[in-house]
mmCIF file of C-alpha atoms in Angstrom:
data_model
loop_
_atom_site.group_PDB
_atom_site.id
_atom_site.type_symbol
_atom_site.label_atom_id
_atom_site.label_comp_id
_atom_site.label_asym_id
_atom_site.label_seq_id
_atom_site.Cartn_x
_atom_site.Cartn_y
_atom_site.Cartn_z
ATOM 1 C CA UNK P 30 0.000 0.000 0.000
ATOM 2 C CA UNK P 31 0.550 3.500 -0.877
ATOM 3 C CA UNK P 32 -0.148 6.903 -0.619
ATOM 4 C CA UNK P 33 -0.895 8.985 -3.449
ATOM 5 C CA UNK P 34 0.297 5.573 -5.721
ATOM 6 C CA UNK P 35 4.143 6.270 -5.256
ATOM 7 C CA UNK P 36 4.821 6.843 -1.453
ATOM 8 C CA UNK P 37 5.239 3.527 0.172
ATOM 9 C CA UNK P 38 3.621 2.582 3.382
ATOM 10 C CA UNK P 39 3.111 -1.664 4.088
ATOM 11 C CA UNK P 40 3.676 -4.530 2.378
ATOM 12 C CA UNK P 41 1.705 -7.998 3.749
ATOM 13 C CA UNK P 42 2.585 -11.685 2.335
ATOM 14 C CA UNK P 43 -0.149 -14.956 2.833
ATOM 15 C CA UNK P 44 1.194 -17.809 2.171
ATOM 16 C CA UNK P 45 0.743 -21.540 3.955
ATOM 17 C CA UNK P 46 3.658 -23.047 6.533
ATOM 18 C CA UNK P 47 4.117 -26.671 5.785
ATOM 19 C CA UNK P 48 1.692 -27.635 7.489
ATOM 20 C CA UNK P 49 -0.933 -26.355 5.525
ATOM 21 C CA UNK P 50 -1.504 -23.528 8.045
ATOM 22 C CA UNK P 51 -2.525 -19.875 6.500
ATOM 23 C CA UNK P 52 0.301 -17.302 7.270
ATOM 24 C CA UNK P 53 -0.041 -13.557 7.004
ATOM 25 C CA UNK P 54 3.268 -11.024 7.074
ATOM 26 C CA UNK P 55 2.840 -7.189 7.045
ATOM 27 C CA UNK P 56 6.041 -5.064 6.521
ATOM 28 C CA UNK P 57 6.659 -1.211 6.945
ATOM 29 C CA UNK P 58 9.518 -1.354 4.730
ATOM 30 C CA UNK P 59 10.171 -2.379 1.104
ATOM 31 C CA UNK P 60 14.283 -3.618 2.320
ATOM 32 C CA UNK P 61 11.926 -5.672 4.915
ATOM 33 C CA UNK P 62 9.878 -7.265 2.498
ATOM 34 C CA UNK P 63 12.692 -8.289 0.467
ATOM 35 C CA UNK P 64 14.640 -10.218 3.265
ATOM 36 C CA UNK P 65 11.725 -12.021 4.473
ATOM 37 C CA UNK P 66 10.805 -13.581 0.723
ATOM 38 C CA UNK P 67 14.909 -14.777 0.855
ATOM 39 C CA UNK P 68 14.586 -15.794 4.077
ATOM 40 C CA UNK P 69 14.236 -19.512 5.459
ATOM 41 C CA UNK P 70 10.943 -18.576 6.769
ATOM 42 C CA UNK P 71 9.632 -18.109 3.261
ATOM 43 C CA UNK P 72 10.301 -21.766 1.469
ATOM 44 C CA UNK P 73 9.074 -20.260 -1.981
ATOM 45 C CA UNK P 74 10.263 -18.641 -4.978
ATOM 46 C CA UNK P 75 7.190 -17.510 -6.848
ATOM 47 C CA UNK P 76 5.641 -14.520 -5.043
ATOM 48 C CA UNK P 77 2.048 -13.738 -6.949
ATOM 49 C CA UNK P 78 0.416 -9.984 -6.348
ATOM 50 C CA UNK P 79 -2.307 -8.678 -8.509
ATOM 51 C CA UNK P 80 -1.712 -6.364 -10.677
ATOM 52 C CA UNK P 81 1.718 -6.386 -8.953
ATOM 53 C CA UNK P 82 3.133 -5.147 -12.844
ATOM 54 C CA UNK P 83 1.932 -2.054 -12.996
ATOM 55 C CA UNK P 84 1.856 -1.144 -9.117
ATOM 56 C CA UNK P 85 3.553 -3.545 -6.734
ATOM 57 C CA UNK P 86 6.872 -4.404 -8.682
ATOM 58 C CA UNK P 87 7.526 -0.495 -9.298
ATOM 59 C CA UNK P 88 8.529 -0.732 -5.916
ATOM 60 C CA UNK P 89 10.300 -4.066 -5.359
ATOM 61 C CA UNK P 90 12.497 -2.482 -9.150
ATOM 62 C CA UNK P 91 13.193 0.887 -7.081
ATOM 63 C CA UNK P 92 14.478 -1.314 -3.550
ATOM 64 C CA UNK P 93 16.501 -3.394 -6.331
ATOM 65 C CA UNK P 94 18.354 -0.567 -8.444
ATOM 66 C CA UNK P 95 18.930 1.304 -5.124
ATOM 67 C CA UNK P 96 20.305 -1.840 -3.677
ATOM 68 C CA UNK P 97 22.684 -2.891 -6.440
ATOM 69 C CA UNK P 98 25.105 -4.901 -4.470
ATOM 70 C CA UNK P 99 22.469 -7.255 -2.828
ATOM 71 C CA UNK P 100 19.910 -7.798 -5.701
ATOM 72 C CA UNK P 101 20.427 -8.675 -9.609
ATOM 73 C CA UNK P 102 17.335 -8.115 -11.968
ATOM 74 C CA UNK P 103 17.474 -11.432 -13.769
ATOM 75 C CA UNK P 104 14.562 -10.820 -16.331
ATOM 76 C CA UNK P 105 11.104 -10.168 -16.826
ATOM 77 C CA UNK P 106 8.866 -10.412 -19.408
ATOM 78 C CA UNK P 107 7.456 -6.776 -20.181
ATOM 79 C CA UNK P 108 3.483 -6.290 -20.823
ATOM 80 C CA UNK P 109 2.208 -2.757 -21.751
ATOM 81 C CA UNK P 110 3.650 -0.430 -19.450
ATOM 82 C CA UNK P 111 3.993 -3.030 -16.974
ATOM 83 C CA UNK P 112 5.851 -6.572 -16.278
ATOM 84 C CA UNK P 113 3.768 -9.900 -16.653
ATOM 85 C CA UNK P 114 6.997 -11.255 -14.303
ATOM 86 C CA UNK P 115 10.095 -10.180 -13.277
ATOM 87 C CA UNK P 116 12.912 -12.052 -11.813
ATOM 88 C CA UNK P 117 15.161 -10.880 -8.732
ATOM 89 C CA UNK P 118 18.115 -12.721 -7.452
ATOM 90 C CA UNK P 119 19.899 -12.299 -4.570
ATOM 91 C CA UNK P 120 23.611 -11.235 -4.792
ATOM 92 C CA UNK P 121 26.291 -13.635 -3.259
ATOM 93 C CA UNK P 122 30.110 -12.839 -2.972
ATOM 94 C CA UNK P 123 33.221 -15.415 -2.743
ATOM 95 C CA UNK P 124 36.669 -14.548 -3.195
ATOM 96 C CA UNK P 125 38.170 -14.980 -6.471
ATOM 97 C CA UNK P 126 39.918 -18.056 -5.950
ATOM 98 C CA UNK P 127 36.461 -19.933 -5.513
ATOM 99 C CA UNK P 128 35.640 -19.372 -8.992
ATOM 100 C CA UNK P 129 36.084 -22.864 -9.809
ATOM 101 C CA UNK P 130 33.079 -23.518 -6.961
ATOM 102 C CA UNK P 131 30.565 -21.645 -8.923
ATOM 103 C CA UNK P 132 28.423 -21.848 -11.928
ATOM 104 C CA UNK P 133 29.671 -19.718 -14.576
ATOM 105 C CA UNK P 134 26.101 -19.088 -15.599
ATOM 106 C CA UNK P 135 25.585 -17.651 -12.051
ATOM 107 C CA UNK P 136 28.594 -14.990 -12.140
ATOM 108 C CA UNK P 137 27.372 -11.519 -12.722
ATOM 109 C CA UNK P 138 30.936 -10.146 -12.033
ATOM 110 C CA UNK P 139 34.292 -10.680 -10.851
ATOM 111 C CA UNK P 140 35.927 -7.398 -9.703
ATOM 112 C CA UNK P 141 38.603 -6.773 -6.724
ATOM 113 C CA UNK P 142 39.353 -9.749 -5.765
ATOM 114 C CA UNK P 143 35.530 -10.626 -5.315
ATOM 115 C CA UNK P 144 32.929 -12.798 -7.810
ATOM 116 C CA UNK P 145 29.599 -11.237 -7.988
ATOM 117 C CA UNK P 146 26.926 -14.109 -8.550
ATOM 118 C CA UNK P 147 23.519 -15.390 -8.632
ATOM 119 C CA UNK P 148 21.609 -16.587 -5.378
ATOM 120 C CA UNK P 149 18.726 -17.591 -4.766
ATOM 121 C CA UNK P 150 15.924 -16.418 -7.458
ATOM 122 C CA UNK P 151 12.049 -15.460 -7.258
ATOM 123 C CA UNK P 152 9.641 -14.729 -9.588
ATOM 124 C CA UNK P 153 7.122 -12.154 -8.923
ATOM 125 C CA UNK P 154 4.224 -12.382 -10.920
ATOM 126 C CA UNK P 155 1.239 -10.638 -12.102
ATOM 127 C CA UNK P 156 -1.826 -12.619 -11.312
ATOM 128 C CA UNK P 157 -4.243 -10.287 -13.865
ATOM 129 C CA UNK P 158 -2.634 -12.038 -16.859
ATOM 130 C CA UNK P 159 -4.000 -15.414 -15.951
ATOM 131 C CA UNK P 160 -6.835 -13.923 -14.138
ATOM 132 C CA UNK P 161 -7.612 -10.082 -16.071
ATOM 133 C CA UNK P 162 -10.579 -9.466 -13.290
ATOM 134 C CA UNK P 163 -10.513 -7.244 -10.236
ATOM 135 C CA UNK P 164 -9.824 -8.658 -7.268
ATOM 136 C CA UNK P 165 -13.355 -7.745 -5.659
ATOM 137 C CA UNK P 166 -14.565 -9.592 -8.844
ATOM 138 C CA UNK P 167 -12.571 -12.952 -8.415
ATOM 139 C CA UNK P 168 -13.080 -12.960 -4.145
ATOM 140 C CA UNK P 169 -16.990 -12.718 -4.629
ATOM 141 C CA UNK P 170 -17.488 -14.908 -7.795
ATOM 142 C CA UNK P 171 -14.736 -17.658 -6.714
ATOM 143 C CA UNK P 172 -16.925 -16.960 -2.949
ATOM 144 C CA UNK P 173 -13.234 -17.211 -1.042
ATOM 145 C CA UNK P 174 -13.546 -16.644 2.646
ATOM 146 C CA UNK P 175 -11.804 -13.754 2.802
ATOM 147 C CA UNK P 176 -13.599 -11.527 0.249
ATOM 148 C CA UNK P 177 -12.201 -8.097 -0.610
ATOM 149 C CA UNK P 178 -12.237 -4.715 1.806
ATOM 150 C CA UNK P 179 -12.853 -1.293 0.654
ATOM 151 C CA UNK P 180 -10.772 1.903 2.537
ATOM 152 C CA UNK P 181 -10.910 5.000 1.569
ATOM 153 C CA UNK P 182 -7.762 5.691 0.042
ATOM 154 C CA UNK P 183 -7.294 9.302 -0.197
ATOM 155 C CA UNK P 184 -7.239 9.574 3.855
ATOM 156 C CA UNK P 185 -4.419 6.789 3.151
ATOM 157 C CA UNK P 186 -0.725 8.976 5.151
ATOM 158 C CA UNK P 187 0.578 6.280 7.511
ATOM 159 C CA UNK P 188 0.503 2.460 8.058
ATOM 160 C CA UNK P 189 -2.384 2.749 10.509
ATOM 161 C CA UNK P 190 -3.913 -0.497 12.036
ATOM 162 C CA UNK P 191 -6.854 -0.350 9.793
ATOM 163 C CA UNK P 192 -4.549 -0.045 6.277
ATOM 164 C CA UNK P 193 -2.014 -3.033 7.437
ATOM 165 C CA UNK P 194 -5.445 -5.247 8.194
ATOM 166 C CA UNK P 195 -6.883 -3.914 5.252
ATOM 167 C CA UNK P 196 -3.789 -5.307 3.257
ATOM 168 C CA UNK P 197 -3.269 -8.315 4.868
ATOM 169 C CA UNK P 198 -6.952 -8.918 3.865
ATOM 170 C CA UNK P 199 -5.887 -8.345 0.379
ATOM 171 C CA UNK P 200 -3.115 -11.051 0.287
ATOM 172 C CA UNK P 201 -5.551 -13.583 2.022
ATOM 173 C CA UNK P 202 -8.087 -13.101 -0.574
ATOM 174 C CA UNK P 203 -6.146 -13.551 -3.315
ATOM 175 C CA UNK P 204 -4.245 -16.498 -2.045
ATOM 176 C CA UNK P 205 -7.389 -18.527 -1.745
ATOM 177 C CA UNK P 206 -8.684 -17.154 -5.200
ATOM 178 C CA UNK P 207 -5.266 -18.809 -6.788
ATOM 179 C CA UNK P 208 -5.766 -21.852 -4.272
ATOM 180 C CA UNK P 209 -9.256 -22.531 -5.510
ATOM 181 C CA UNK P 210 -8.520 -21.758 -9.250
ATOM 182 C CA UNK P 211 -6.048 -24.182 -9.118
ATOM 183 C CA UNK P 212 -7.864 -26.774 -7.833
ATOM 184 C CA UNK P 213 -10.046 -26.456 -10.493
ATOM 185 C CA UNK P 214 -10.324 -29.933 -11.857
ATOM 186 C CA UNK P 215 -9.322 -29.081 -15.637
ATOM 187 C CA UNK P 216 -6.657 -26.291 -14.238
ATOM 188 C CA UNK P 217 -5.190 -29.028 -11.953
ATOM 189 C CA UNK P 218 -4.652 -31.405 -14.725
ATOM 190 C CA UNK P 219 -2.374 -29.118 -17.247
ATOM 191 C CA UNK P 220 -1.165 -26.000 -13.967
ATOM 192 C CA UNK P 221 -1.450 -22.940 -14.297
ATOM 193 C CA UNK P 222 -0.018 -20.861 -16.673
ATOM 194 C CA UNK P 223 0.811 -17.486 -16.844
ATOM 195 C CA UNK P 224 -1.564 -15.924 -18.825
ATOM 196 C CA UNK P 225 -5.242 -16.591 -19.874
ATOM 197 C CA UNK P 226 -4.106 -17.678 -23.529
ATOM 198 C CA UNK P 227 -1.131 -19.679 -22.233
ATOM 199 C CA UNK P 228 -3.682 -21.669 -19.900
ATOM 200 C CA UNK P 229 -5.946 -22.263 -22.960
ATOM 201 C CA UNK P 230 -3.147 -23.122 -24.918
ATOM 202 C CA UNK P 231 -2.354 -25.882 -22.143
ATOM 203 C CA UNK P 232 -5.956 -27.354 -22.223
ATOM 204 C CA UNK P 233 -6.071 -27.567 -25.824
ATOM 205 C CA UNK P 234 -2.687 -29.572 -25.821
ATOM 206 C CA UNK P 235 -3.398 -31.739 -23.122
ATOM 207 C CA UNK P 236 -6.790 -33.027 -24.702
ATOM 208 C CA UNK P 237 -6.921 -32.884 -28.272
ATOM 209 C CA UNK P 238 -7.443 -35.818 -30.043
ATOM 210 C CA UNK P 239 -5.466 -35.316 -32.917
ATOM 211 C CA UNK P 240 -1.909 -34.608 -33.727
ATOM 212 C CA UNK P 241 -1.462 -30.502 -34.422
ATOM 213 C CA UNK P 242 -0.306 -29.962 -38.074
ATOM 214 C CA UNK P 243 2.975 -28.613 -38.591
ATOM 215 C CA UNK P 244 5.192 -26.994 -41.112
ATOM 216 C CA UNK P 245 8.575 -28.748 -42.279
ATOM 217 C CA UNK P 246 11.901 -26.457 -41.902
ATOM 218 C CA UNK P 247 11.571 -25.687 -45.576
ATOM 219 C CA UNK P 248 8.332 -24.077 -45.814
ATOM 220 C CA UNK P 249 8.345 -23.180 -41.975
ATOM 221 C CA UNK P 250 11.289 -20.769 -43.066
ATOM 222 C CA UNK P 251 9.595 -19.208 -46.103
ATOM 223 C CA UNK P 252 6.641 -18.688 -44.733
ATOM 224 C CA UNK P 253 8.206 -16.780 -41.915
ATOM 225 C CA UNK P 254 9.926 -14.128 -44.078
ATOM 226 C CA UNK P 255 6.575 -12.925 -44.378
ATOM 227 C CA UNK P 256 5.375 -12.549 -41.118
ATOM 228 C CA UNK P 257 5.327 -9.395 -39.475
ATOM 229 C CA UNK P 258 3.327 -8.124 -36.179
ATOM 230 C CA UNK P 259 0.397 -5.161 -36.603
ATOM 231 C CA UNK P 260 1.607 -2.214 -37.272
ATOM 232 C CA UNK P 261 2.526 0.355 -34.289
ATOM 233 C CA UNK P 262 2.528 4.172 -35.554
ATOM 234 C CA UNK P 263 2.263 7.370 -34.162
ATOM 235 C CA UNK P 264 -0.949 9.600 -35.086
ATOM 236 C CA UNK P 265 -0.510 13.648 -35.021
ATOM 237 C CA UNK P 266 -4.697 14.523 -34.837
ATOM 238 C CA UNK P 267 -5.603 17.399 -37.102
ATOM 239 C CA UNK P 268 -8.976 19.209 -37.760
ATOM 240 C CA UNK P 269 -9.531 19.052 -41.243
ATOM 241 C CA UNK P 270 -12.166 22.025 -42.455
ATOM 242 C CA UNK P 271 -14.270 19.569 -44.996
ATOM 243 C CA UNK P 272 -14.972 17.021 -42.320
ATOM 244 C CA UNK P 273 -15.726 19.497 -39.939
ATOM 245 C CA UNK P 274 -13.135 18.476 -37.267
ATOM 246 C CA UNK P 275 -14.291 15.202 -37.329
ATOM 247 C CA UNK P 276 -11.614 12.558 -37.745
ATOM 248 C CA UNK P 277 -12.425 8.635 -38.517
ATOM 249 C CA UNK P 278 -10.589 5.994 -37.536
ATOM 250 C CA UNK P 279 -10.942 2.387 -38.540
ATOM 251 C CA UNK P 280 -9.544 -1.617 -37.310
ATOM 252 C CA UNK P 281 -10.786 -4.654 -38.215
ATOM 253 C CA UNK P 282 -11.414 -6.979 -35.409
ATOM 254 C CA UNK P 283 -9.812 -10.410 -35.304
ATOM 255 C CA UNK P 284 -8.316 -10.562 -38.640
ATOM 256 C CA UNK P 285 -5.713 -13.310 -37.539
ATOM 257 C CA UNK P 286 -7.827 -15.832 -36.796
ATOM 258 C CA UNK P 287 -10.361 -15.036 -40.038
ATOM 259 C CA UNK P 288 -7.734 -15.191 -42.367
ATOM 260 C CA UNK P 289 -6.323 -18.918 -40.242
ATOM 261 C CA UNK P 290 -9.831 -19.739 -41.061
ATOM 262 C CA UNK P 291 -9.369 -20.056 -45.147
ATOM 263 C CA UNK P 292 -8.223 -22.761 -47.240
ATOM 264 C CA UNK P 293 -3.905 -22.374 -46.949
ATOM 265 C CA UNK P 294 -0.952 -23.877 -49.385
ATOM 266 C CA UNK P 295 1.831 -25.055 -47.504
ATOM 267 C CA UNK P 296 4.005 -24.878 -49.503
ATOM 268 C CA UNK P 297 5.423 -22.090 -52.048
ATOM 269 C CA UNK P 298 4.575 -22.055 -55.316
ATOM 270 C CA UNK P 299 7.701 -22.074 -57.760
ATOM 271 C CA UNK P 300 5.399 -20.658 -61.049
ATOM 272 C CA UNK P 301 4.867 -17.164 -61.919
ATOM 273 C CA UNK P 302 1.652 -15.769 -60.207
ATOM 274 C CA UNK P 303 -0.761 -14.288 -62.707
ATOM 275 C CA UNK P 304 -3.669 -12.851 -60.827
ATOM 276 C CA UNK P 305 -2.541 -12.296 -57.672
ATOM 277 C CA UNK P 306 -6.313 -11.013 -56.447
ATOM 278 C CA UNK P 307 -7.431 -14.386 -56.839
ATOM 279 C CA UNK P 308 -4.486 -16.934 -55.696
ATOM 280 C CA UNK P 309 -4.295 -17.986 -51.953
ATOM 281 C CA UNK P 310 -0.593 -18.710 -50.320
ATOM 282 C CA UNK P 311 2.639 -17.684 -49.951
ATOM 283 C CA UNK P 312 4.998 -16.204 -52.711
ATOM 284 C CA UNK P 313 7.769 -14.568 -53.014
#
């Protein structure tokens, strides 16, 4: 939690003991946040928060980049103006001569004497790109225990009593949400994935009935000099006097899967195209 979206305040963390037993942690400080999920006490290295990518991991990237020497960023995977997931490892140090002790994928750096390398690593991920719903939605329609609080967030200055519960709450609720979800019979027999199209992807793999069609290298290579991502441009608006300052703009909705729809050559042709309005396939 924060105030005014940038100004941190408390952190919480549910999670279950080995025993089973539900666990809730509240922290007044980003640096003690980040030594609890390294700790013992903490046995796991995915840490989920919803939409943790465009709010929650601004601030676990600021404790890392201000803390150079005990964290390495160790990827992500971007998603708007956000991160799906991001990696953090801790930072270990040995002296030089126990460079034949570590992984060389591990070393970040060798410098004074000293090698720089890879700990332990956790994923933080965004729980909105498996589950794009707020989290009021998902605590009442899953009907979890602990359904969502509301607080008045503009009276939000200090970690009173009332925000840390409030965020503990949070963390509760959407532990049980992920709990449930992936008990879910058909979710339980492919895991989750990481985003809703991923965990669609998954199902459809796991019980289709028929082998998925595939291109050869050949073809699979052609093909692909061809294929290029929508188009991303920048658009100056203008008022034009004939349309009255009205400006039109125009996208055609699912063309992808349209076009997969028709009937498709695999492979190129090697004659000389006539009437290209009317032939289907590749060419070059």
């Amino acid at each position: 939690e924060a105030s005014n979206w940038i100004n941190f305040l408390c952190a919480a963390a549910a999670f279950r003991d080995r025993y089973g037993n539900l666990q809730v942690e509240s922290f007044y400080s980003m640096d003690e946040y980040l030594d609890f999920c390294y700790s013992r006490d903490n046995p796991y290295d995915l840490v989920i928060a919803h939409a943790g990518g465009i709010y929650d991991f601004s601030f676990i990237l600021k404790e890392a980049i201000q803390n150079r020497n005990d964290f390495y960023i160790d990827g992500g995977i971007q998603r708007g103006n956000g991160f799906l997931s991001l990696k953090l490892s801790a930072v270990l140090t040995a002296h030089e001569s126990k460079v034949h002790d570590i992984d060389e994928e591990k070393i970040i750096a060798i410098k004074d004497k000293y090698i720089y390398y890879k700990g332990r690593t956790i994923e933080f991920r965004d729980s909105t790109g498996v589950l794009p719903f707020s989290l009021a939605s998902l605590s009442e329609n899953f009907n979890v225990e602990h359904k969502k609080k509301y607080f008045d967030y503009e009276k939000m200055t200090k970690a009173t009593p009332e925000l840390v519960e409030y965020n503990r709450y949070d963390c509760i609720a959407l532990l049980e949400v992920m709990e449930k979800y992936a008990e879910w019979p058909l979710i339980k027999e492919v895991g989750v994935a990481m985003t809703m199209a991923a965990q669609s992807t998954k199902i459809f793999r796991k019980f289709i009935h028929q082998e998925i069609p595939s291109l050869t290298k050949g073809p699979d290579k052609f093909v692909r000099k061809s294929y290029f991502g929508g188009r991303t441009e920048i658009f100056k608006p203008i008022k034009s006097k004939k349309d009255k300052g009205k400006l039109y703009y125009y996208d055609v909705n699912s063309l992808y899967p349209f076009v997969m729809l028709e009937e498709m050559p695999l492979c190129p042709t090697g004659n000389r195209v006539k009437n290209i309005e009317t032939e289907m396939g590749f060419v070059d």
